[in-house]
Short mmCIF file of C-alpha atoms in Angstrom, two decimals:
data_model
loop_
_atom_site.label_atom_id
_atom_site.label_comp_id
_atom_site.label_asym_id
_atom_site.label_seq_id
_atom_site.Cartn_x
_atom_site.Cartn_y
_atom_site.Cartn_z
CA UNK A 130 172.95 -87.65 -84.45
CA UNK A 131 170.56 -84.90 -83.43
CA UNK A 132 171.08 -81.35 -84.58
CA UNK A 133 173.53 -79.33 -82.63
CA UNK A 134 170.88 -76.64 -82.25
CA UNK A 135 169.03 -76.82 -79.01
CA UNK A 136 165.82 -75.58 -80.60
CA UNK A 137 164.95 -75.25 -84.22
CA UNK A 138 163.76 -71.72 -83.56
CA UNK A 139 166.94 -70.42 -81.91
CA UNK A 140 170.50 -70.97 -83.00
CA UNK A 141 171.96 -69.23 -79.94
CA UNK A 142 170.92 -70.06 -76.42
CA UNK A 143 172.15 -70.77 -72.93
CA UNK A 144 170.14 -73.23 -70.80
CA UNK A 145 171.15 -74.24 -67.28
CA UNK A 146 170.04 -77.58 -65.85
CA UNK A 147 170.23 -77.43 -62.02
CA UNK A 148 168.55 -80.84 -61.67
CA UNK A 149 171.54 -82.50 -63.37
CA UNK A 150 174.29 -80.96 -61.20
CA UNK A 151 175.60 -82.14 -57.83
CA UNK A 152 176.75 -79.79 -55.14
CA UNK A 153 180.34 -80.86 -55.73
CA UNK A 154 180.00 -80.17 -59.45
CA UNK A 155 178.82 -76.61 -58.65
CA UNK A 156 182.01 -75.70 -56.85
CA UNK A 157 184.16 -77.19 -59.57
CA UNK A 158 182.93 -74.34 -61.79
CA UNK A 159 185.07 -71.86 -59.88
CA UNK A 160 188.53 -73.37 -60.20
CA UNK A 161 188.68 -74.58 -63.75
CA UNK A 162 189.21 -72.61 -66.96
CA UNK A 163 187.28 -75.16 -68.97
CA UNK A 164 183.53 -74.86 -68.54
CA UNK A 165 183.13 -78.38 -70.03
CA UNK A 166 184.53 -79.89 -66.84
CA UNK A 167 182.10 -78.32 -64.40
CA UNK A 168 178.36 -78.42 -64.98
CA UNK A 169 175.68 -79.33 -67.38
CA UNK A 170 175.11 -76.31 -69.55
CA UNK A 171 173.26 -76.44 -72.81
CA UNK A 172 174.49 -74.10 -75.52
CA UNK A 173 175.81 -74.34 -79.11
CA UNK A 174 179.20 -76.06 -78.95
CA UNK A 175 180.80 -73.22 -80.95
CA UNK A 176 179.72 -70.79 -78.19
CA UNK A 177 180.84 -72.87 -75.23
CA UNK A 178 184.12 -71.01 -74.67
CA UNK A 179 182.30 -67.70 -75.02
CA UNK A 180 180.32 -68.60 -71.88
CA UNK A 181 183.44 -69.18 -69.74
CA UNK A 182 183.50 -65.46 -68.78
CA UNK A 183 180.00 -65.95 -67.37
CA UNK A 184 180.96 -68.73 -65.04
CA UNK A 185 180.46 -66.69 -61.85
CA UNK A 186 176.94 -65.82 -62.81
CA UNK A 187 176.28 -69.36 -63.98
CA UNK A 188 177.63 -70.67 -60.68
CA UNK A 189 175.37 -68.28 -58.73
CA UNK A 190 172.26 -69.08 -60.78
CA UNK A 191 172.81 -72.84 -60.64
CA UNK A 192 173.57 -72.72 -56.91
CA UNK A 193 170.46 -70.69 -56.05
CA UNK A 194 168.27 -72.93 -58.19
CA UNK A 195 169.78 -76.05 -56.62
CA UNK A 196 169.05 -74.72 -53.14
CA UNK A 197 165.48 -73.95 -54.18
CA UNK A 198 165.07 -77.47 -55.49
CA UNK A 199 166.17 -78.84 -52.15
CA UNK A 200 163.99 -76.39 -50.22
CA UNK A 201 160.86 -76.68 -52.39
CA UNK A 202 158.88 -78.99 -50.12
CA UNK A 203 159.83 -77.23 -46.85
CA UNK A 204 158.99 -73.89 -48.44
CA UNK A 205 155.61 -75.16 -49.62
CA UNK A 206 154.82 -76.64 -46.17
CA UNK A 207 155.76 -73.46 -44.33
CA UNK A 208 153.73 -71.36 -46.73
CA UNK A 209 150.66 -73.49 -46.34
CA UNK A 210 150.84 -73.54 -42.52
CA UNK A 211 151.46 -69.80 -42.40
CA UNK A 212 148.52 -69.05 -44.71
CA UNK A 213 146.22 -71.34 -42.67
CA UNK A 214 147.22 -69.58 -39.46
CA UNK A 215 146.64 -66.10 -40.96
CA UNK A 216 143.20 -67.11 -42.18
CA UNK A 217 142.38 -68.89 -38.96
CA UNK A 218 143.02 -65.75 -36.95
CA UNK A 219 141.21 -63.55 -39.51
CA UNK A 220 138.14 -65.86 -39.70
CA UNK A 221 137.84 -65.84 -35.94
CA UNK A 222 138.37 -62.04 -35.80
CA UNK A 223 141.60 -62.11 -33.66
CA UNK A 224 143.83 -64.32 -31.53
CA UNK A 225 141.78 -63.64 -28.36
CA UNK A 226 138.43 -64.65 -29.95
CA UNK A 227 140.14 -67.65 -31.55
CA UNK A 228 141.19 -68.81 -28.06
CA UNK A 229 137.65 -68.31 -26.76
CA UNK A 230 136.18 -70.19 -29.71
CA UNK A 231 138.65 -73.03 -29.11
CA UNK A 232 137.46 -73.33 -25.51
CA UNK A 233 133.85 -73.33 -26.61
CA UNK A 234 134.50 -75.77 -29.48
CA UNK A 235 133.26 -73.20 -32.03
CA UNK A 236 136.43 -72.52 -34.01
CA UNK A 237 135.81 -71.45 -37.59
CA UNK A 238 138.18 -73.36 -39.90
CA UNK A 239 139.39 -71.78 -43.15
CA UNK A 240 138.84 -73.40 -46.54
CA UNK A 241 141.53 -72.77 -49.13
CA UNK A 242 138.97 -72.63 -51.99
CA UNK A 243 136.57 -70.26 -50.26
CA UNK A 244 135.91 -66.70 -51.30
CA UNK A 245 137.33 -65.30 -48.03
CA UNK A 246 140.60 -67.32 -47.96
CA UNK A 247 143.55 -64.93 -48.39
CA UNK A 248 146.97 -65.80 -49.77
CA UNK A 249 150.14 -64.79 -47.91
CA UNK A 250 150.28 -61.73 -50.17
CA UNK A 251 146.69 -60.88 -49.23
CA UNK A 252 147.57 -61.24 -45.55
CA UNK A 253 150.36 -58.67 -45.94
CA UNK A 254 147.95 -56.07 -47.30
CA UNK A 255 144.29 -56.74 -46.60
CA UNK A 256 142.94 -53.77 -48.62
CA UNK A 257 140.63 -54.80 -51.41
CA UNK A 258 138.74 -51.59 -52.34
CA UNK A 259 140.01 -49.29 -55.03
CA UNK A 260 141.20 -45.86 -53.96
CA UNK A 261 138.23 -43.46 -54.28
CA UNK A 262 140.64 -40.61 -55.11
CA UNK A 263 141.86 -42.43 -58.20
CA UNK A 264 139.18 -42.00 -60.81
CA UNK A 265 138.34 -44.26 -63.79
CA UNK A 266 140.58 -43.41 -66.73
CA UNK A 267 143.50 -42.48 -64.50
CA UNK A 268 146.74 -44.24 -65.47
CA UNK A 269 147.06 -45.33 -61.83
CA UNK A 270 143.53 -46.83 -61.82
CA UNK A 271 143.34 -50.55 -61.05
CA UNK A 272 146.91 -51.58 -62.04
CA UNK A 273 148.63 -52.19 -58.63
CA UNK A 274 145.44 -53.50 -57.06
CA UNK A 275 144.84 -55.94 -59.91
CA UNK A 276 148.46 -57.10 -59.69
CA UNK A 277 147.97 -57.70 -55.94
CA UNK A 278 144.61 -59.47 -56.45
CA UNK A 279 146.13 -61.90 -58.93
CA UNK A 280 147.73 -63.89 -56.10
CA UNK A 281 144.31 -64.95 -54.72
CA UNK A 282 142.13 -67.98 -55.48
CA UNK A 283 139.38 -67.79 -58.10
CA UNK A 284 136.48 -67.51 -55.61
CA UNK A 285 138.25 -64.66 -53.72
CA UNK A 286 138.99 -62.83 -57.02
CA UNK A 287 135.42 -63.28 -58.21
CA UNK A 288 133.96 -61.86 -55.00
CA UNK A 289 136.20 -58.77 -54.95
CA UNK A 290 135.60 -57.91 -58.61
CA UNK A 291 131.80 -58.44 -58.25
CA UNK A 292 131.15 -56.92 -54.84
CA UNK A 293 133.82 -54.22 -54.47
CA UNK A 294 134.98 -53.22 -57.92
CA UNK A 295 131.60 -53.68 -59.64
CA UNK A 296 133.19 -55.21 -62.70
CA UNK A 297 132.86 -58.44 -64.74
CA UNK A 298 135.27 -61.31 -64.48
CA UNK A 299 135.88 -62.63 -68.02
CA UNK A 300 138.19 -65.51 -66.94
CA UNK A 301 140.50 -66.87 -64.29
CA UNK A 302 143.24 -69.03 -65.73
CA UNK A 303 145.87 -71.58 -64.62
CA UNK A 304 148.15 -71.98 -67.61
CA UNK A 305 150.47 -74.80 -68.43
CA UNK A 306 154.15 -74.04 -68.12
CA UNK A 307 155.43 -75.98 -71.13
CA UNK A 308 153.86 -77.58 -74.14
CA UNK A 309 153.43 -81.32 -73.51
CA UNK A 310 155.46 -82.69 -76.37
CA UNK A 311 158.15 -85.39 -76.27
CA UNK A 312 161.08 -85.42 -78.66
CA UNK A 313 164.81 -85.57 -78.17
CA UNK A 314 167.35 -82.80 -78.09
CA UNK A 315 171.11 -82.88 -78.36
CA UNK A 316 172.79 -82.22 -75.06
CA UNK A 317 176.42 -81.68 -74.21
CA UNK A 318 176.63 -83.42 -70.85
CA UNK A 319 179.66 -81.60 -69.51
CA UNK A 320 180.11 -83.28 -66.11
CA UNK A 321 180.37 -86.85 -67.57
CA UNK A 322 181.96 -85.75 -70.84
CA UNK A 323 179.55 -87.57 -73.10
CA UNK A 324 176.99 -86.61 -75.65
CA UNK A 325 173.45 -87.80 -75.40
CA UNK A 326 169.82 -86.98 -76.05
CA UNK A 327 167.24 -86.16 -73.40
CA UNK A 328 163.43 -85.69 -73.58
CA UNK A 329 162.52 -82.17 -74.68
CA UNK A 330 159.85 -81.63 -72.09
CA UNK A 331 162.29 -82.06 -69.20
CA UNK A 332 163.11 -78.41 -69.45
CA UNK A 333 159.55 -77.36 -68.56
CA UNK A 334 158.04 -77.30 -65.16
CA UNK A 335 155.10 -79.39 -66.46
CA UNK A 336 152.66 -77.70 -64.05
CA UNK A 337 149.79 -75.22 -64.26
CA UNK A 338 152.15 -72.68 -62.83
CA UNK A 339 151.30 -69.52 -64.76
CA UNK A 340 148.20 -67.73 -63.49
CA UNK A 341 146.21 -64.73 -64.76
CA UNK A 342 142.75 -63.27 -64.76
CA UNK A 343 140.92 -61.02 -67.15
CA UNK A 344 138.25 -58.46 -66.13
CA UNK A 345 136.01 -55.98 -67.95
CA UNK A 346 135.28 -52.48 -66.55
CA UNK A 347 132.13 -51.07 -68.08
CA UNK A 348 132.81 -47.56 -66.71
CA UNK A 349 135.90 -47.14 -68.84
CA UNK A 350 135.13 -49.73 -71.50
CA UNK A 351 138.44 -51.37 -70.60
CA UNK A 352 139.65 -54.97 -70.26
CA UNK A 353 142.38 -55.61 -67.72
CA UNK A 354 144.73 -58.61 -67.91
CA UNK A 355 146.60 -59.28 -64.65
CA UNK A 356 149.39 -61.87 -64.41
CA UNK A 357 150.23 -63.47 -61.04
CA UNK A 358 153.80 -62.81 -59.84
CA UNK A 359 156.28 -64.73 -57.75
CA UNK A 360 154.56 -66.48 -54.86
CA UNK A 361 156.71 -66.13 -51.71
CA UNK A 362 156.72 -69.88 -50.87
CA UNK A 363 156.76 -71.26 -54.45
CA UNK A 364 160.28 -72.53 -55.23
CA UNK A 365 159.42 -72.89 -58.95
CA UNK A 366 158.57 -69.14 -59.22
CA UNK A 367 161.79 -68.11 -57.52
CA UNK A 368 163.81 -70.53 -59.63
CA UNK A 369 162.29 -68.93 -62.77
CA UNK A 370 163.33 -65.45 -61.51
CA UNK A 371 166.91 -66.54 -60.69
CA UNK A 372 167.50 -68.61 -63.82
CA UNK A 373 169.85 -66.77 -66.27
CA UNK A 374 169.01 -69.06 -69.19
CA UNK A 375 168.05 -67.31 -72.41
CA UNK A 376 167.01 -67.84 -76.00
CA UNK A 377 167.93 -65.56 -78.92
CA UNK A 378 165.31 -64.89 -81.52
CA UNK A 379 166.28 -63.17 -84.81
CA UNK A 380 163.84 -60.29 -84.53
CA UNK A 381 163.64 -59.82 -80.79
CA UNK A 382 167.13 -60.57 -79.45
CA UNK A 383 167.96 -62.50 -76.29
CA UNK A 384 165.03 -63.16 -73.92
CA UNK A 385 164.93 -64.72 -70.46
CA UNK A 386 164.24 -68.45 -70.86
CA UNK A 387 162.06 -68.97 -67.80
CA UNK A 388 159.80 -66.06 -68.64
CA UNK A 389 159.09 -67.08 -72.26
CA UNK A 390 158.36 -70.65 -71.24
CA UNK A 391 155.93 -69.40 -68.54
CA UNK A 392 154.14 -67.35 -71.24
CA UNK A 393 153.73 -70.33 -73.52
CA UNK A 394 156.83 -70.88 -75.69
CA UNK A 395 156.48 -74.01 -77.79
CA UNK A 396 159.57 -76.25 -77.81
CA UNK A 397 161.16 -76.67 -81.21
CA UNK A 398 158.80 -74.09 -82.71
CA UNK A 399 159.32 -71.03 -80.58
CA UNK A 400 156.39 -68.65 -81.18
CA UNK A 401 154.34 -70.07 -84.11
CA UNK A 402 151.36 -67.80 -85.02
CA UNK A 403 148.90 -70.49 -84.00
CA UNK A 404 148.93 -73.69 -81.90
CA UNK A 405 146.40 -76.35 -81.05
CA UNK A 406 145.60 -74.96 -77.58
CA UNK A 407 143.72 -77.99 -76.38
CA UNK A 408 142.09 -77.67 -73.01
CA UNK A 409 141.03 -81.36 -72.66
CA UNK A 410 143.85 -81.98 -70.16
CA UNK A 411 144.11 -78.50 -68.72
CA UNK A 412 147.10 -77.61 -70.84
CA UNK A 413 146.18 -74.06 -71.95
CA UNK A 414 149.11 -71.81 -72.95
CA UNK A 415 148.99 -68.30 -71.55
CA UNK A 416 149.81 -66.14 -74.61
CA UNK A 417 147.61 -68.04 -77.08
CA UNK A 418 144.64 -68.26 -74.72
CA UNK A 419 144.71 -64.56 -73.77
CA UNK A 420 145.30 -63.38 -77.30
CA UNK A 421 142.29 -65.30 -78.64
CA UNK A 422 140.10 -64.12 -75.79
CA UNK A 423 141.08 -60.52 -76.51
CA UNK A 424 140.36 -60.94 -80.21
CA UNK A 425 136.93 -62.27 -79.25
CA UNK A 426 136.24 -59.18 -77.07
CA UNK A 427 137.98 -56.47 -79.11
CA UNK A 428 136.54 -56.17 -82.62
CA UNK A 429 135.93 -53.43 -85.16
CA UNK A 430 132.34 -53.08 -83.90
CA UNK A 431 133.46 -51.65 -80.54
CA UNK A 432 136.06 -49.29 -79.11
CA UNK A 433 137.03 -51.41 -76.08
CA UNK A 434 140.71 -51.17 -75.06
CA UNK A 435 142.83 -53.22 -72.75
CA UNK A 436 145.72 -52.88 -70.34
CA UNK A 437 148.17 -55.46 -68.92
CA UNK A 438 149.55 -55.48 -65.38
CA UNK A 439 151.61 -57.66 -63.04
CA UNK A 440 153.88 -57.70 -60.04
CA UNK A 441 157.31 -59.40 -60.02
CA UNK A 442 157.29 -62.38 -62.45
CA UNK A 443 153.83 -61.16 -63.43
CA UNK A 444 155.40 -57.88 -64.53
CA UNK A 445 157.83 -59.75 -66.80
CA UNK A 446 154.98 -61.66 -68.44
CA UNK A 447 153.04 -58.41 -68.81
CA UNK A 448 155.67 -56.77 -71.01
CA UNK A 449 156.48 -59.97 -72.86
CA UNK A 450 152.86 -60.35 -73.89
CA UNK A 451 152.79 -57.30 -76.23
CA UNK A 452 156.31 -58.24 -77.45
CA UNK A 453 154.98 -61.49 -78.85
CA UNK A 454 151.87 -59.72 -80.20
CA UNK A 455 154.30 -57.46 -82.09
CA UNK A 456 156.26 -60.46 -83.33
CA UNK A 457 152.97 -61.86 -84.76
CA UNK A 458 151.99 -58.50 -86.24
CA UNK A 459 148.76 -58.38 -84.22
CA UNK A 460 148.04 -54.81 -85.25
CA UNK A 461 144.37 -54.66 -84.03
CA UNK A 462 145.32 -55.73 -80.48
CA UNK A 463 148.36 -53.48 -80.26
CA UNK A 464 146.32 -50.47 -81.39
CA UNK A 465 143.84 -51.19 -78.67
CA UNK A 466 146.54 -51.62 -75.97
CA UNK A 467 146.22 -48.67 -73.56
CA UNK A 468 149.20 -49.52 -71.44
CA UNK A 469 151.46 -51.98 -69.62
CA UNK A 470 151.94 -51.40 -65.87
CA UNK A 471 154.48 -53.43 -63.97
CA UNK A 472 155.53 -53.42 -60.36
CA UNK A 473 158.88 -54.82 -59.22
CA UNK A 474 159.46 -56.32 -62.65
CA UNK A 475 162.78 -58.16 -63.42
CA UNK A 476 164.68 -57.53 -66.61
CA UNK A 477 163.42 -59.55 -69.58
CA UNK A 478 165.86 -59.27 -72.48
CA UNK A 479 169.03 -57.77 -73.90
CA UNK A 480 169.82 -54.54 -75.79
CA UNK A 481 168.35 -55.87 -79.03
CA UNK A 482 165.08 -56.76 -77.24
CA UNK A 483 165.08 -53.27 -75.68
CA UNK A 484 165.42 -51.71 -79.15
CA UNK A 485 162.71 -53.97 -80.56
CA UNK A 486 160.27 -52.93 -77.82
CA UNK A 487 161.15 -49.23 -78.11
CA UNK A 488 160.09 -49.41 -81.76
CA UNK A 489 156.73 -50.99 -80.75
CA UNK A 490 156.19 -48.30 -78.08
CA UNK A 491 156.75 -45.58 -80.64
CA UNK A 492 154.68 -47.25 -83.38
CA UNK A 493 151.63 -48.03 -81.25
CA UNK A 494 151.92 -45.30 -78.59
CA UNK A 495 150.88 -47.31 -75.53
CA UNK A 496 152.12 -46.45 -72.05
CA UNK A 497 154.76 -48.60 -70.37
CA UNK A 498 155.18 -47.63 -66.73
CA UNK A 499 157.66 -49.72 -64.71
CA UNK A 500 157.32 -49.04 -61.02
CA UNK A 501 160.34 -49.71 -58.71
CA UNK A 502 160.12 -49.31 -54.95
CA UNK A 503 163.34 -48.30 -53.12
CA UNK A 504 165.62 -51.33 -52.45
CA UNK A 505 163.55 -53.99 -54.22
CA UNK A 506 166.11 -56.43 -55.56
CA UNK A 507 163.91 -58.14 -58.22
CA UNK A 508 163.98 -55.19 -60.75
CA UNK A 509 167.76 -55.31 -60.51
CA UNK A 510 167.96 -58.92 -61.76
CA UNK A 511 169.08 -60.52 -63.97
CA UNK A 512 172.18 -58.36 -64.12
CA UNK A 513 172.97 -55.70 -66.63
CA UNK A 514 176.71 -56.26 -67.02
CA UNK A 515 179.34 -57.32 -69.48
CA UNK A 516 178.46 -61.01 -69.02
CA UNK A 517 174.72 -60.92 -69.71
CA UNK A 518 173.72 -57.40 -70.71
CA UNK A 519 170.05 -57.66 -69.71
CA UNK A 520 168.40 -54.23 -70.23
CA UNK A 521 165.41 -52.36 -68.87
CA UNK A 522 163.60 -49.86 -71.14
CA UNK A 523 160.76 -47.42 -70.97
CA UNK A 524 159.92 -45.30 -67.97
CA UNK A 525 161.11 -46.26 -64.47
CA UNK A 526 158.89 -44.73 -61.81
CA UNK A 527 161.19 -44.98 -58.83
CA UNK A 528 160.08 -44.38 -55.24
CA UNK A 529 162.16 -44.08 -52.09
CA UNK A 530 161.01 -45.40 -48.68
CA UNK A 531 158.88 -42.27 -48.14
CA UNK A 532 157.16 -42.72 -51.49
CA UNK A 533 158.88 -39.71 -53.00
CA UNK A 534 159.01 -40.45 -56.71
CA UNK A 535 161.26 -39.81 -59.73
CA UNK A 536 160.83 -40.66 -63.39
CA UNK A 537 164.15 -42.24 -64.40
CA UNK A 538 165.65 -44.33 -67.19
CA UNK A 539 167.08 -46.78 -64.67
CA UNK A 540 166.71 -47.36 -60.92
CA UNK A 541 169.74 -46.49 -58.71
CA UNK A 542 172.25 -49.32 -58.11
CA UNK A 543 170.92 -51.12 -61.12
CA UNK A 544 172.55 -54.49 -60.28
CA UNK A 545 171.69 -54.41 -56.59
CA UNK A 546 175.18 -55.43 -55.43
CA UNK A 547 176.77 -52.22 -54.14
CA UNK A 548 178.98 -51.58 -51.13
CA UNK A 549 177.85 -47.94 -50.99
CA UNK A 550 174.21 -48.98 -50.80
CA UNK A 551 174.65 -51.54 -48.01
CA UNK A 552 174.30 -49.16 -45.06
CA UNK A 553 171.46 -46.99 -46.51
CA UNK A 554 169.45 -50.12 -47.37
CA UNK A 555 169.53 -51.45 -43.80
CA UNK A 556 168.71 -47.98 -42.41
CA UNK A 557 165.78 -47.81 -44.80
CA UNK A 558 164.60 -51.21 -43.57
CA UNK A 559 164.67 -49.93 -40.01
CA UNK A 560 162.78 -46.80 -40.96
CA UNK A 561 160.08 -48.84 -42.69
CA UNK A 562 159.26 -50.57 -39.37
CA UNK A 563 158.40 -47.20 -37.77
CA UNK A 564 156.84 -45.68 -40.91
CA UNK A 565 154.38 -48.39 -41.65
CA UNK A 566 153.07 -48.94 -38.16
CA UNK A 567 153.10 -45.41 -36.75
CA UNK A 568 153.97 -42.48 -39.07
CA UNK A 569 152.07 -43.27 -42.24
CA UNK A 570 148.73 -44.11 -40.45
CA UNK A 571 149.02 -40.84 -38.48
CA UNK A 572 149.72 -38.77 -41.58
CA UNK A 573 147.66 -40.49 -44.31
CA UNK A 574 144.97 -42.47 -42.40
CA UNK A 575 144.18 -45.85 -40.95
CA UNK A 576 144.14 -47.59 -44.34
CA UNK A 577 147.93 -47.25 -44.45
CA UNK A 578 148.51 -49.06 -41.15
CA UNK A 579 150.49 -52.24 -41.83
CA UNK A 580 149.40 -55.71 -40.69
CA UNK A 581 151.27 -57.72 -38.09
CA UNK A 582 152.24 -60.17 -40.89
CA UNK A 583 153.85 -57.31 -42.88
CA UNK A 584 155.62 -56.15 -39.77
CA UNK A 585 157.16 -59.62 -39.45
CA UNK A 586 158.38 -59.33 -43.03
CA UNK A 587 159.83 -55.89 -42.24
CA UNK A 588 161.83 -57.51 -39.39
CA UNK A 589 163.14 -60.05 -41.88
CA UNK A 590 164.04 -57.05 -44.03
CA UNK A 591 166.53 -55.83 -41.41
CA UNK A 592 168.70 -58.73 -42.61
CA UNK A 593 167.56 -58.96 -46.23
CA UNK A 594 166.18 -55.52 -47.25
CA UNK A 595 166.03 -56.36 -50.94
CA UNK A 596 163.45 -59.10 -50.39
CA UNK A 597 161.14 -57.35 -47.91
CA UNK A 598 161.04 -54.32 -50.24
CA UNK A 599 159.42 -56.51 -52.96
CA UNK A 600 156.00 -56.70 -51.27
CA UNK A 601 152.86 -55.46 -53.02
CA UNK A 602 151.79 -53.04 -50.22
CA UNK A 603 154.63 -50.66 -51.09
CA UNK A 604 153.62 -50.61 -54.76
CA UNK A 605 149.95 -49.96 -53.91
CA UNK A 606 151.01 -47.13 -51.60
CA UNK A 607 153.32 -45.69 -54.25
CA UNK A 608 150.52 -45.44 -56.84
CA UNK A 609 148.24 -43.80 -54.24
CA UNK A 610 150.75 -41.36 -52.84
CA UNK A 611 152.41 -40.24 -56.04
CA UNK A 612 152.87 -36.45 -56.32
CA UNK A 613 150.45 -34.49 -58.53
CA UNK A 614 153.26 -33.24 -60.76
CA UNK A 615 154.56 -36.72 -61.57
CA UNK A 616 151.02 -38.02 -62.02
CA UNK A 617 150.28 -35.22 -64.48
CA UNK A 618 153.38 -36.08 -66.55
CA UNK A 619 152.45 -39.78 -66.62
CA UNK A 620 148.82 -39.10 -67.46
CA UNK A 621 149.06 -36.27 -70.02
CA UNK A 622 152.44 -36.44 -71.71
CA UNK A 623 151.94 -36.63 -75.46
CA UNK A 624 154.68 -39.29 -75.77
CA UNK A 625 153.69 -41.68 -72.90
CA UNK A 626 156.30 -44.26 -73.83
CA UNK A 627 159.24 -42.03 -72.83
CA UNK A 628 159.03 -39.53 -69.98
CA UNK A 629 162.24 -38.94 -68.07
CA UNK A 630 162.94 -35.93 -65.90
CA UNK A 631 164.98 -37.26 -62.96
CA UNK A 632 163.37 -34.81 -60.52
CA UNK A 633 162.16 -36.07 -57.19
CA UNK A 634 158.59 -35.25 -56.30
#
C-alpha cells in the first residue's frame, strides 16, 4: 500500500479534485456531517474530520471549478472571437472603415502571432508608452505597465519593449504547469468509499500555462521579471484562483496549491534546490528557469538589480518567487532584489507564511507593494477566516474609485462578502461608467479616456462590480495618479517593507 502522505515533501495538505465529482455529489456535501460521503478530497486521513468545518468553502470551490470545467471551451471560443473582432476593427481603423473595406474587398485580417495583435486585456487599455512623468528609478516605474504587457504575444511584447520602452528583451517564456512525471499516490476516494492509487501527474494542468517575460533596462541597470496574470477567458487560470487546495511546508507554512504548481513545484519532491529543467519537449519550470537566468545576469562583477511584477495570478507568482529563493538561501539574488510590485494579487499563504515572508523582507530590505483597486474581488480571495486563515502581508496600497490612495495593512471588506458594501459597490460601478468616459479625460487628459471595450466591461460591472474592478487599466491609472505624499512615503521610507499610515491622499 502506498504511503498515506499525499506528497513526500508535505505531511499536511488539502487537495480538491473537481474532475472526479459529479454535480449531485457536490450538493451532498451540504447535508451530511461526514465529509467522507460527499466528494473526492485528498488529505491525510487523520485530518479528514478537521476539514468538515471547511465544507462550505470546499463546496464553493469545487462548484466554481466544476462550472469552469464545463464552461472552458465556450469561454475559450468567446474569447477568441472577441479578440479577433477587436483586432479586426483596430487594424481597419474603425467600424466605418471596416465596412468600406469589406465593400471594396480590402479588409485587413488580423494574425494572432503578429506584433500588432492585442489580447483582450490590451484591448481594454491600448496605452503602451510609459508615463513620461514617472522617471527611471521611481518605485512606480514600469511595474503596472509590465504587468499589463505580460498578457500579450511574444511579437507584440518584443515590439513594445524595443520601439517604445527602448529596452532589451532577455526572454519570453511559456512555462510548464507541472513536472511530467508518472508515479502513484494514495487517494481516499470518498464518493465511492474505496482506496486506490491514481497517476501523480493528474493533479497538474499539463500545459504551458504559466507565462512570463524578462527585460533589461540599461538606464537604471535593472532587470524586470513580469508574470502573466489571469486571462479573462482562460478557465484554467480562473480555476487556479478559485481552488482552495494547499500544501504545508515546514519552513514556509501553508501555501496555495494552484500557485505553487504554476511556479514549478515538483511532485513528490516539493522545492528541491536543483532539477533537470529539460527544454527538449518545452517543459521548462518557471522558478528554476528564471532563477538560473538571473544568476547568469547578476554576478559579483556588476551591480545590476531586479524587480518582479504581476497582475492577478501573476501577482501571486511574483511574491512566491522570492519566497522560494529564500527557502533555497539564494542570498545573492535576494540582496539584488529591488522590489516586488503586485496588482490585484490574491492571498498566497497562511499566518506562518506571512511571518516567514516578513522575516525575509526585514533581512533583505526589498520593497513589497501590493496595489488594490477599490472593489476588486481577487485580492480578497482566498478567504481570511477561521476555516482557511489565508493572510496578506506587507503594504497594501489601496485606491478608491477616484484613485485616492491609502497605505493600509489590509484592504476594506477583506473577504469581499459584505452586506454593508453591496450598495456602495454598485454605486461605484455606476460612477466608473461616467468617470472613465467623461470626467477623467476632461480633468487629466485624453490618455485616460476609456475604450468602448472597457465600457462594455463597466456595464457588466453593474451586476458584478468585483470582477470589472479587476482590470489592468485601473491599476495603471492608480500608479500614475497617486498623490505626491504617498509616493514620497513609498519611494523614500527607510523601511520600505512596512509603511502604514491609513491616511487617504
